[in-house]
Amino acid sequence: PNQYLTAATATTTRVKAAILDTGVDCTHPDFMNAGGTSTDTAAGGQISWSSSEALVATTISSPACKWEDDVGHGTLTAGALGAATNNGVGIASLGFPLQLVILKVIDSNGEAPDSTVAQGIEAAIIAGAQVISMSLAGEGYSQTLQTAMDSAWQHNVLVVAAAGNNDGTTLTYPGDGNHVLTVAATDTDNASAGFSNYGTWVKIAAPGVNIESTLPISFGTNYGMASGTSMATSFVGALAGLLYAANPNLSAAAVAQRIQQTAQTSSSGWNQYTGCGLINAGAALAGTPGSAIEGSFTGQVVDGSNNPIAKALVTAGGQSFTTLTDPTLE
């Protein structure tokens, strides 16, 4: 009680979390806070209309906003990350005190060129987002995306991306890049979801099976169930936003580190299926380390000639993992 937003208290000064996806249903009632009449943060809603934009055009006829969701995926991920909470309808979200910056970078066919995604990252930085959530993945390396993610890191913006849903070790971008927190999915038993990709590049895990979230009203129903690393990514993005809100002076590296250090794990530490474990929002906000991951170390990885190495496979405490950041090991 008295901890949730209303139309009167949902100001435009809240931490911004950018969602790069297919857009969002900008008239959905579950993005309006109690007493509100609009989804716009300027009127007590959850979405920053002034910061949101469409980098690819929607196919919706006479859309209510330029970034109107014509696929449904973006509305699902946005709901999990930042739907209004305690407004008397629908679902609750982990990132309820955040405001959402919607950047439509995926077209109606579900396609998103690297250049468009990179433009979305830069737009999020300019909009003042402190978290960028990307529930998207594609095979192969992209220097265009890496350059954009480097820019986000330099601006103290944490990028969160999905590991992918192929139940394999195929590297996907942007998840396999530097300066990104890569998210695997867990099931209803808190075990690795059967579809979730795995490998040395997985950093953290979050719930990703049978997640109820928002759907565009045009679909004929306002809500639906979804599974995938896309949904898991939204939860990690929401938690990152909460940490920025509670600790305004934290760096992107510190936020990522806090999420990993406080994760719950049934193993002796990191593993290729869930990374450092399943996120624990309460522990992360309290700064309570998990049982298996109680510390960290920093340093510069170099080659035999003392030249900095951007990314390396490191073994410590009997566990092997790739460096999270370039060039600092976290």
Short mmCIF file of the C-alpha atoms (twelve columns), coordinates in Angstrom:
data_MODEL
# 
_entry.id   MODEL 
# 
loop_
_atom_site.group_PDB 
_atom_site.id 
_atom_site.type_symbol 
_atom_site.label_atom_id 
_atom_site.label_alt_id 
_atom_site.label_comp_id 
_atom_site.label_asym_id 
_atom_site.label_seq_id 
_atom_site.Cartn_x 
_atom_site.Cartn_y 
_atom_site.Cartn_z 
_atom_site.pdbx_PDB_model_num 
ATOM 1   C CA . PRO A 1   0.000  0.000   0.000   1 
ATOM 2   C CA . ASN A 2   1.090  3.537   -0.869  1 
ATOM 3   C CA . GLN A 3   4.134  2.185   -2.692  1 
ATOM 4   C CA . TYR A 4   2.614  2.022   -6.169  1 
ATOM 5   C CA . LEU A 5   2.176  4.768   -8.717  1 
ATOM 6   C CA . THR A 6   -1.018 6.642   -9.420  1 
ATOM 7   C CA . ALA A 7   -1.742 9.062   -12.228 1 
ATOM 8   C CA . ALA A 8   -0.768 11.854  -9.839  1 
ATOM 9   C CA . THR A 9   2.573  10.361  -8.785  1 
ATOM 10  C CA . ALA A 10  3.766  8.797   -12.055 1 
ATOM 11  C CA . THR A 11  5.965  11.697  -13.106 1 
ATOM 12  C CA . THR A 12  8.279  12.012  -16.105 1 
ATOM 13  C CA . THR A 13  11.402 12.022  -13.921 1 
ATOM 14  C CA . ARG A 14  11.474 8.267   -13.384 1 
ATOM 15  C CA . VAL A 15  14.266 5.977   -14.617 1 
ATOM 16  C CA . LYS A 16  13.786 5.176   -18.304 1 
ATOM 17  C CA . ALA A 17  14.007 1.674   -19.727 1 
ATOM 18  C CA . ALA A 18  14.099 1.416   -23.517 1 
ATOM 19  C CA . ILE A 19  12.455 -1.556  -25.237 1 
ATOM 20  C CA . LEU A 20  13.692 -2.265  -28.766 1 
ATOM 21  C CA . ASP A 21  11.029 -4.488  -30.288 1 
ATOM 22  C CA . THR A 22  7.927  -4.447  -32.509 1 
ATOM 23  C CA . GLY A 23  6.428  -1.436  -30.751 1 
ATOM 24  C CA . VAL A 24  3.608  -1.488  -28.199 1 
ATOM 25  C CA . ASP A 25  -0.136 -1.015  -28.012 1 
ATOM 26  C CA . CYS A 26  -0.015 2.588   -26.841 1 
ATOM 27  C CA . THR A 27  -3.691 2.598   -25.780 1 
ATOM 28  C CA . HIS A 28  -3.588 -0.568  -23.667 1 
ATOM 29  C CA . PRO A 29  -5.278 0.094   -20.303 1 
ATOM 30  C CA . ASP A 30  -2.576 -1.773  -18.402 1 
ATOM 31  C CA . PHE A 31  -0.067 0.957   -19.207 1 
ATOM 32  C CA . MET A 32  -2.286 3.502   -17.401 1 
ATOM 33  C CA . ASN A 33  -1.774 3.993   -13.687 1 
ATOM 34  C CA . ALA A 34  -4.673 4.217   -11.236 1 
ATOM 35  C CA . GLY A 35  -6.765 7.273   -11.983 1 
ATOM 36  C CA . GLY A 36  -5.124 7.874   -15.343 1 
ATOM 37  C CA . THR A 37  -6.681 8.422   -18.732 1 
ATOM 38  C CA . SER A 38  -3.570 7.949   -20.879 1 
ATOM 39  C CA . THR A 39  -0.553 5.659   -21.171 1 
ATOM 40  C CA . ASP A 40  1.685  8.717   -21.552 1 
ATOM 41  C CA . THR A 41  3.990  9.460   -18.609 1 
ATOM 42  C CA . ALA A 42  3.073  13.114  -19.054 1 
ATOM 43  C CA . ALA A 43  -0.432 12.112  -17.947 1 
ATOM 44  C CA . GLY A 44  0.507  9.516   -15.349 1 
ATOM 45  C CA . GLY A 45  1.042  6.539   -17.667 1 
ATOM 46  C CA . GLN A 46  3.944  4.146   -18.089 1 
ATOM 47  C CA . ILE A 47  5.151  5.093   -21.590 1 
ATOM 48  C CA . SER A 48  7.219  8.135   -22.443 1 
ATOM 49  C CA . TRP A 49  5.466  9.214   -25.618 1 
ATOM 50  C CA . SER A 50  7.876  12.091  -26.160 1 
ATOM 51  C CA . SER A 51  10.883 9.735   -26.184 1 
ATOM 52  C CA . SER A 52  9.360  6.810   -28.093 1 
ATOM 53  C CA . GLU A 53  9.629  6.522   -31.850 1 
ATOM 54  C CA . ALA A 54  9.292  4.194   -34.823 1 
ATOM 55  C CA . LEU A 55  12.473 3.438   -36.753 1 
ATOM 56  C CA . VAL A 56  10.368 1.201   -38.970 1 
ATOM 57  C CA . ALA A 57  6.792  2.076   -39.857 1 
ATOM 58  C CA . THR A 58  3.836  0.262   -38.358 1 
ATOM 59  C CA . THR A 59  1.368  -1.431  -40.695 1 
ATOM 60  C CA . ILE A 60  -1.574 -0.616  -38.421 1 
ATOM 61  C CA . SER A 61  -4.124 1.557   -40.228 1 
ATOM 62  C CA . SER A 62  -4.637 4.932   -38.522 1 
ATOM 63  C CA . PRO A 63  -2.417 4.032   -35.558 1 
ATOM 64  C CA . ALA A 64  -2.830 5.778   -32.217 1 
ATOM 65  C CA . CYS A 65  0.952  6.271   -32.169 1 
ATOM 66  C CA . LYS A 66  3.693  5.874   -34.776 1 
ATOM 67  C CA . TRP A 67  5.172  2.932   -32.884 1 
ATOM 68  C CA . GLU A 68  1.904  0.961   -32.671 1 
ATOM 69  C CA . ASP A 69  2.633  -2.771  -32.320 1 
ATOM 70  C CA . ASP A 70  1.679  -4.738  -35.450 1 
ATOM 71  C CA . VAL A 71  3.107  -8.090  -34.285 1 
ATOM 72  C CA . GLY A 72  2.289  -8.400  -30.593 1 
ATOM 73  C CA . HIS A 73  5.763  -9.348  -29.391 1 
ATOM 74  C CA . GLY A 74  6.667  -5.851  -28.236 1 
ATOM 75  C CA . THR A 75  3.500  -5.480  -26.186 1 
ATOM 76  C CA . LEU A 76  4.217  -8.810  -24.475 1 
ATOM 77  C CA . THR A 77  7.771  -7.825  -23.517 1 
ATOM 78  C CA . ALA A 78  6.744  -4.301  -22.481 1 
ATOM 79  C CA . GLY A 79  4.033  -5.643  -20.194 1 
ATOM 80  C CA . ALA A 80  6.420  -7.947  -18.357 1 
ATOM 81  C CA . LEU A 81  8.939  -5.156  -17.957 1 
ATOM 82  C CA . GLY A 82  6.757  -2.204  -17.070 1 
ATOM 83  C CA . ALA A 83  2.976  -2.608  -17.104 1 
ATOM 84  C CA . ALA A 84  1.148  -0.502  -14.527 1 
ATOM 85  C CA . THR A 85  0.840  -2.218  -11.150 1 
ATOM 86  C CA . ASN A 86  -1.959 -1.874  -8.594  1 
ATOM 87  C CA . ASN A 87  -4.170 -0.161  -11.148 1 
ATOM 88  C CA . GLY A 88  -6.983 -2.665  -10.717 1 
ATOM 89  C CA . VAL A 89  -6.638 -4.401  -14.099 1 
ATOM 90  C CA . GLY A 90  -4.560 -7.065  -15.744 1 
ATOM 91  C CA . ILE A 91  -1.059 -7.937  -14.602 1 
ATOM 92  C CA . ALA A 92  1.669  -6.599  -12.331 1 
ATOM 93  C CA . SER A 93  5.186  -5.911  -13.597 1 
ATOM 94  C CA . LEU A 94  8.565  -6.051  -11.923 1 
ATOM 95  C CA . GLY A 95  9.547  -2.640  -13.306 1 
ATOM 96  C CA . PHE A 96  6.383  -0.783  -12.260 1 
ATOM 97  C CA . PRO A 97  8.163  2.431   -11.125 1 
ATOM 98  C CA . LEU A 98  10.003 2.798   -14.442 1 
ATOM 99  C CA . GLN A 99  8.917  4.671   -17.530 1 
ATOM 100 C CA . LEU A 100 9.182  2.924   -20.887 1 
ATOM 101 C CA . VAL A 101 10.820 4.260   -24.018 1 
ATOM 102 C CA . ILE A 102 9.360  2.321   -26.937 1 
ATOM 103 C CA . LEU A 103 11.545 2.034   -30.027 1 
ATOM 104 C CA . LYS A 104 10.005 0.069   -32.883 1 
ATOM 105 C CA . VAL A 105 12.948 -1.540  -34.686 1 
ATOM 106 C CA . ILE A 106 11.289 -4.805  -35.783 1 
ATOM 107 C CA . ASP A 107 8.919  -4.752  -38.743 1 
ATOM 108 C CA . SER A 108 5.656  -6.622  -39.262 1 
ATOM 109 C CA . ASN A 109 7.586  -9.622  -40.645 1 
ATOM 110 C CA . GLY A 110 9.615  -9.914  -37.461 1 
ATOM 111 C CA . GLU A 111 12.778 -8.645  -39.134 1 
ATOM 112 C CA . ALA A 112 15.232 -6.082  -37.780 1 
ATOM 113 C CA . PRO A 113 18.355 -5.116  -39.764 1 
ATOM 114 C CA . ASP A 114 21.450 -4.565  -37.625 1 
ATOM 115 C CA . SER A 115 21.626 -0.952  -38.752 1 
ATOM 116 C CA . THR A 116 18.084 -0.281  -37.524 1 
ATOM 117 C CA . VAL A 117 18.712 -1.918  -34.158 1 
ATOM 118 C CA . ALA A 118 21.911 0.110   -33.814 1 
ATOM 119 C CA . GLN A 119 19.932 3.281   -34.540 1 
ATOM 120 C CA . GLY A 120 17.495 2.223   -31.829 1 
ATOM 121 C CA . ILE A 121 20.322 1.849   -29.325 1 
ATOM 122 C CA . GLU A 122 21.590 5.327   -30.133 1 
ATOM 123 C CA . ALA A 123 18.055 6.725   -29.908 1 
ATOM 124 C CA . ALA A 124 17.675 5.145   -26.463 1 
ATOM 125 C CA . ILE A 125 20.928 6.763   -25.316 1 
ATOM 126 C CA . ILE A 126 19.782 10.159  -26.567 1 
ATOM 127 C CA . ALA A 127 16.400 9.681   -24.850 1 
ATOM 128 C CA . GLY A 128 18.183 9.225   -21.525 1 
ATOM 129 C CA . ALA A 129 17.391 5.536   -21.020 1 
ATOM 130 C CA . GLN A 130 19.556 3.801   -18.416 1 
ATOM 131 C CA . VAL A 131 18.501 0.315   -19.503 1 
ATOM 132 C CA . ILE A 132 18.093 -1.050  -23.024 1 
ATOM 133 C CA . SER A 133 16.116 -4.290  -23.271 1 
ATOM 134 C CA . MET A 134 16.424 -6.226  -26.527 1 
ATOM 135 C CA . SER A 135 14.347 -9.403  -26.738 1 
ATOM 136 C CA . LEU A 136 15.817 -10.261 -30.114 1 
ATOM 137 C CA . ALA A 137 18.592 -12.462 -31.424 1 
ATOM 138 C CA . GLY A 138 20.239 -13.405 -34.695 1 
ATOM 139 C CA . GLU A 139 23.151 -15.594 -35.698 1 
ATOM 140 C CA . GLY A 140 26.517 -14.104 -36.533 1 
ATOM 141 C CA . TYR A 141 28.693 -11.207 -35.434 1 
ATOM 142 C CA . SER A 142 27.759 -7.594  -36.135 1 
ATOM 143 C CA . GLN A 143 30.288 -4.811  -35.770 1 
ATOM 144 C CA . THR A 144 27.466 -2.320  -36.297 1 
ATOM 145 C CA . LEU A 145 25.639 -3.585  -33.217 1 
ATOM 146 C CA . GLN A 146 28.841 -3.912  -31.227 1 
ATOM 147 C CA . THR A 147 29.772 -0.298  -31.883 1 
ATOM 148 C CA . ALA A 148 26.316 0.816   -30.714 1 
ATOM 149 C CA . MET A 149 26.544 -1.302  -27.561 1 
ATOM 150 C CA . ASP A 150 30.006 0.094   -26.849 1 
ATOM 151 C CA . SER A 151 28.470 3.552   -27.044 1 
ATOM 152 C CA . ALA A 152 25.727 2.547   -24.592 1 
ATOM 153 C CA . TRP A 153 28.310 1.258   -22.123 1 
ATOM 154 C CA . GLN A 154 30.313 4.461   -22.399 1 
ATOM 155 C CA . HIS A 155 27.130 6.358   -21.507 1 
ATOM 156 C CA . ASN A 156 26.554 4.133   -18.443 1 
ATOM 157 C CA . VAL A 157 23.589 2.384   -20.059 1 
ATOM 158 C CA . LEU A 158 23.150 -1.330  -19.377 1 
ATOM 159 C CA . VAL A 159 22.175 -3.399  -22.417 1 
ATOM 160 C CA . VAL A 160 20.231 -6.606  -21.783 1 
ATOM 161 C CA . ALA A 161 19.613 -9.127  -24.582 1 
ATOM 162 C CA . ALA A 162 18.039 -12.541 -25.123 1 
ATOM 163 C CA . ALA A 163 20.114 -15.704 -25.476 1 
ATOM 164 C CA . GLY A 164 17.711 -17.142 -28.055 1 
ATOM 165 C CA . ASN A 165 15.319 -20.085 -28.204 1 
ATOM 166 C CA . ASN A 166 17.082 -22.757 -30.271 1 
ATOM 167 C CA . ASP A 167 18.116 -25.122 -27.454 1 
ATOM 168 C CA . GLY A 168 21.690 -24.990 -28.690 1 
ATOM 169 C CA . THR A 169 25.065 -23.325 -28.437 1 
ATOM 170 C CA . THR A 170 24.890 -21.319 -31.634 1 
ATOM 171 C CA . LEU A 171 26.181 -17.851 -30.856 1 
ATOM 172 C CA . THR A 172 23.606 -15.129 -31.357 1 
ATOM 173 C CA . TYR A 173 23.944 -11.380 -31.558 1 
ATOM 174 C CA . PRO A 174 23.615 -9.049  -29.758 1 
ATOM 175 C CA . GLY A 175 23.673 -11.507 -26.831 1 
ATOM 176 C CA . ASP A 176 27.182 -12.741 -27.593 1 
ATOM 177 C CA . GLY A 177 28.622 -9.228  -27.782 1 
ATOM 178 C CA . ASN A 178 30.692 -7.262  -25.320 1 
ATOM 179 C CA . HIS A 179 28.937 -4.851  -22.952 1 
ATOM 180 C CA . VAL A 180 25.705 -6.849  -22.824 1 
ATOM 181 C CA . LEU A 181 24.023 -8.937  -20.132 1 
ATOM 182 C CA . THR A 182 22.822 -12.089 -21.901 1 
ATOM 183 C CA . VAL A 183 19.679 -13.732 -20.517 1 
ATOM 184 C CA . ALA A 184 18.643 -17.398 -20.538 1 
ATOM 185 C CA . ALA A 185 15.177 -18.602 -19.527 1 
ATOM 186 C CA . THR A 186 14.033 -20.809 -16.662 1 
ATOM 187 C CA . ASP A 187 10.869 -22.878 -16.416 1 
ATOM 188 C CA . THR A 188 8.202  -23.156 -13.727 1 
ATOM 189 C CA . ASP A 189 10.520 -25.374 -11.651 1 
ATOM 190 C CA . ASN A 190 13.289 -22.729 -11.815 1 
ATOM 191 C CA . ALA A 191 15.362 -25.040 -14.023 1 
ATOM 192 C CA . SER A 192 16.781 -24.137 -17.419 1 
ATOM 193 C CA . ALA A 193 13.967 -23.969 -19.991 1 
ATOM 194 C CA . GLY A 194 14.225 -26.662 -22.633 1 
ATOM 195 C CA . PHE A 195 14.274 -24.163 -25.515 1 
ATOM 196 C CA . SER A 196 16.828 -21.752 -24.017 1 
ATOM 197 C CA . ASN A 197 20.212 -21.408 -25.724 1 
ATOM 198 C CA . TYR A 198 23.256 -22.091 -23.575 1 
ATOM 199 C CA . GLY A 199 27.003 -21.566 -23.590 1 
ATOM 200 C CA . THR A 200 29.871 -19.566 -22.118 1 
ATOM 201 C CA . TRP A 201 28.205 -16.322 -23.174 1 
ATOM 202 C CA . VAL A 202 25.105 -16.742 -20.945 1 
ATOM 203 C CA . LYS A 203 25.351 -14.354 -17.985 1 
ATOM 204 C CA . ILE A 204 22.077 -14.668 -16.044 1 
ATOM 205 C CA . ALA A 205 18.630 -16.306 -16.145 1 
ATOM 206 C CA . ALA A 206 15.043 -15.256 -15.441 1 
ATOM 207 C CA . PRO A 207 11.560 -16.804 -15.708 1 
ATOM 208 C CA . GLY A 208 10.597 -17.445 -19.311 1 
ATOM 209 C CA . VAL A 209 7.881  -20.122 -19.399 1 
ATOM 210 C CA . ASN A 210 4.130  -19.457 -19.329 1 
ATOM 211 C CA . ILE A 211 4.450  -15.766 -18.568 1 
ATOM 212 C CA . GLU A 212 1.149  -13.891 -18.686 1 
ATOM 213 C CA . SER A 213 1.489  -10.448 -20.192 1 
ATOM 214 C CA . THR A 214 -0.208 -7.776  -22.257 1 
ATOM 215 C CA . LEU A 215 -1.321 -8.188  -25.876 1 
ATOM 216 C CA . PRO A 216 -2.558 -5.560  -28.337 1 
ATOM 217 C CA . ILE A 217 -6.270 -4.894  -27.941 1 
ATOM 218 C CA . SER A 218 -6.627 -5.428  -31.699 1 
ATOM 219 C CA . PHE A 219 -5.841 -9.126  -31.123 1 
ATOM 220 C CA . GLY A 220 -9.277 -9.515  -29.543 1 
ATOM 221 C CA . THR A 221 -7.865 -10.172 -26.088 1 
ATOM 222 C CA . ASN A 222 -5.810 -7.874  -23.895 1 
ATOM 223 C CA . TYR A 223 -3.651 -10.617 -22.367 1 
ATOM 224 C CA . GLY A 224 -1.947 -13.859 -23.270 1 
ATOM 225 C CA . MET A 225 0.673  -16.397 -22.203 1 
ATOM 226 C CA . ALA A 226 4.150  -16.418 -23.729 1 
ATOM 227 C CA . SER A 227 7.367  -18.391 -23.321 1 
ATOM 228 C CA . GLY A 228 10.887 -17.542 -24.433 1 
ATOM 229 C CA . THR A 229 14.124 -15.822 -23.545 1 
ATOM 230 C CA . SER A 230 12.333 -12.681 -24.722 1 
ATOM 231 C CA . MET A 231 10.183 -12.692 -21.604 1 
ATOM 232 C CA . ALA A 232 13.166 -13.520 -19.395 1 
ATOM 233 C CA . THR A 233 15.026 -10.545 -20.842 1 
ATOM 234 C CA . SER A 234 12.190 -8.225  -19.842 1 
ATOM 235 C CA . PHE A 235 12.474 -9.323  -16.207 1 
ATOM 236 C CA . VAL A 236 16.220 -8.668  -16.155 1 
ATOM 237 C CA . GLY A 237 15.708 -5.282  -17.803 1 
ATOM 238 C CA . ALA A 238 13.105 -4.442  -15.163 1 
ATOM 239 C CA . LEU A 239 15.434 -5.454  -12.329 1 
ATOM 240 C CA . ALA A 240 18.247 -3.375  -13.781 1 
ATOM 241 C CA . GLY A 241 15.910 -0.381  -13.867 1 
ATOM 242 C CA . LEU A 242 14.928 -0.944  -10.235 1 
ATOM 243 C CA . LEU A 243 18.587 -0.979  -9.219  1 
ATOM 244 C CA . TYR A 244 19.253 2.292   -11.057 1 
ATOM 245 C CA . ALA A 245 16.186 3.828   -9.395  1 
ATOM 246 C CA . ALA A 246 17.213 2.705   -5.910  1 
ATOM 247 C CA . ASN A 247 20.906 3.500   -6.418  1 
ATOM 248 C CA . PRO A 248 21.236 6.458   -8.830  1 
ATOM 249 C CA . ASN A 249 25.035 6.488   -8.631  1 
ATOM 250 C CA . LEU A 250 25.591 2.881   -9.668  1 
ATOM 251 C CA . SER A 251 27.505 2.272   -12.886 1 
ATOM 252 C CA . ALA A 252 26.283 -0.096  -15.582 1 
ATOM 253 C CA . ALA A 253 29.042 -2.505  -14.556 1 
ATOM 254 C CA . ALA A 254 27.925 -2.350  -10.924 1 
ATOM 255 C CA . VAL A 255 24.282 -2.991  -11.844 1 
ATOM 256 C CA . ALA A 256 25.218 -6.028  -13.931 1 
ATOM 257 C CA . GLN A 257 27.488 -7.267  -11.174 1 
ATOM 258 C CA . ARG A 258 24.801 -6.829  -8.500  1 
ATOM 259 C CA . ILE A 259 22.285 -8.815  -10.559 1 
ATOM 260 C CA . GLN A 260 24.772 -11.660 -11.004 1 
ATOM 261 C CA . GLN A 261 26.148 -11.705 -7.464  1 
ATOM 262 C CA . THR A 262 22.704 -11.900 -5.875  1 
ATOM 263 C CA . ALA A 263 21.249 -14.552 -8.193  1 
ATOM 264 C CA . GLN A 264 20.046 -17.823 -6.718  1 
ATOM 265 C CA . THR A 265 21.700 -20.983 -7.970  1 
ATOM 266 C CA . SER A 266 21.546 -24.655 -7.120  1 
ATOM 267 C CA . SER A 267 25.033 -25.253 -8.468  1 
ATOM 268 C CA . SER A 268 28.447 -24.284 -7.172  1 
ATOM 269 C CA . GLY A 269 28.494 -21.158 -9.271  1 
ATOM 270 C CA . TRP A 270 28.203 -20.199 -12.919 1 
ATOM 271 C CA . ASN A 271 26.984 -22.749 -15.462 1 
ATOM 272 C CA . GLN A 272 26.350 -22.581 -19.184 1 
ATOM 273 C CA . TYR A 273 22.578 -22.963 -18.875 1 
ATOM 274 C CA . THR A 274 21.630 -20.233 -16.416 1 
ATOM 275 C CA . GLY A 275 24.854 -18.237 -16.107 1 
ATOM 276 C CA . CYS A 276 25.210 -16.947 -12.548 1 
ATOM 277 C CA . GLY A 277 21.730 -18.238 -11.734 1 
ATOM 278 C CA . LEU A 278 18.125 -17.088 -11.507 1 
ATOM 279 C CA . ILE A 279 17.609 -13.415 -10.693 1 
ATOM 280 C CA . ASN A 280 16.513 -12.608 -7.152  1 
ATOM 281 C CA . ALA A 281 15.016 -9.123  -7.145  1 
ATOM 282 C CA . GLY A 282 14.760 -8.819  -3.380  1 
ATOM 283 C CA . ALA A 283 18.362 -9.866  -2.832  1 
ATOM 284 C CA . ALA A 284 19.575 -7.581  -5.627  1 
ATOM 285 C CA . LEU A 285 17.878 -4.529  -4.131  1 
ATOM 286 C CA . ALA A 286 19.145 -5.419  -0.667  1 
ATOM 287 C CA . GLY A 287 22.632 -6.209  -1.950  1 
ATOM 288 C CA . THR A 288 22.593 -9.684  -0.383  1 
ATOM 289 C CA . PRO A 289 25.092 -11.983 -2.161  1 
ATOM 290 C CA . GLY A 290 23.973 -15.399 -3.303  1 
ATOM 291 C CA . SER A 291 25.354 -18.466 -1.546  1 
ATOM 292 C CA . ALA A 292 27.633 -19.492 -4.386  1 
ATOM 293 C CA . ILE A 293 28.741 -16.111 -5.705  1 
ATOM 294 C CA . GLU A 294 29.907 -13.914 -2.854  1 
ATOM 295 C CA . GLY A 295 32.600 -11.810 -4.492  1 
ATOM 296 C CA . SER A 296 34.121 -10.539 -7.678  1 
ATOM 297 C CA . PHE A 297 37.408 -9.423  -9.103  1 
ATOM 298 C CA . THR A 298 38.428 -6.878  -11.664 1 
ATOM 299 C CA . GLY A 299 41.429 -6.691  -13.918 1 
ATOM 300 C CA . GLN A 300 42.734 -6.255  -17.424 1 
ATOM 301 C CA . VAL A 301 43.058 -9.374  -19.554 1 
ATOM 302 C CA . VAL A 302 46.172 -9.155  -21.751 1 
ATOM 303 C CA . ASP A 303 48.019 -11.370 -24.212 1 
ATOM 304 C CA . GLY A 304 51.664 -12.474 -24.059 1 
ATOM 305 C CA . SER A 305 52.790 -9.070  -25.307 1 
ATOM 306 C CA . ASN A 306 50.767 -7.246  -22.656 1 
ATOM 307 C CA . ASN A 307 48.204 -6.030  -25.197 1 
ATOM 308 C CA . PRO A 308 44.617 -5.692  -23.912 1 
ATOM 309 C CA . ILE A 309 42.252 -8.495  -24.970 1 
ATOM 310 C CA . ALA A 310 38.679 -7.390  -25.606 1 
ATOM 311 C CA . LYS A 311 37.095 -10.742 -24.782 1 
ATOM 312 C CA . ALA A 312 38.566 -13.821 -23.163 1 
ATOM 313 C CA . LEU A 313 37.664 -17.183 -21.677 1 
ATOM 314 C CA . VAL A 314 38.653 -17.075 -18.017 1 
ATOM 315 C CA . THR A 315 38.850 -19.866 -15.445 1 
ATOM 316 C CA . ALA A 316 38.495 -18.961 -11.771 1 
ATOM 317 C CA . GLY A 317 37.422 -21.031 -8.809  1 
ATOM 318 C CA . GLY A 318 37.053 -24.047 -11.053 1 
ATOM 319 C CA . GLN A 319 34.559 -22.271 -13.325 1 
ATOM 320 C CA . SER A 320 35.167 -21.050 -16.876 1 
ATOM 321 C CA . PHE A 321 33.396 -18.008 -18.292 1 
ATOM 322 C CA . THR A 322 33.839 -15.188 -20.773 1 
ATOM 323 C CA . THR A 323 34.582 -11.661 -19.638 1 
ATOM 324 C CA . LEU A 324 31.434 -9.587  -19.319 1 
ATOM 325 C CA . THR A 325 32.971 -6.300  -20.324 1 
ATOM 326 C CA . ASP A 326 35.681 -4.887  -22.483 1 
ATOM 327 C CA . PRO A 327 38.278 -4.367  -21.146 1 
ATOM 328 C CA . THR A 328 37.343 -4.785  -17.468 1 
ATOM 329 C CA . LEU A 329 36.691 -8.266  -16.136 1 
ATOM 330 C CA . GLU A 330 33.667 -8.375  -13.820 1 
# 
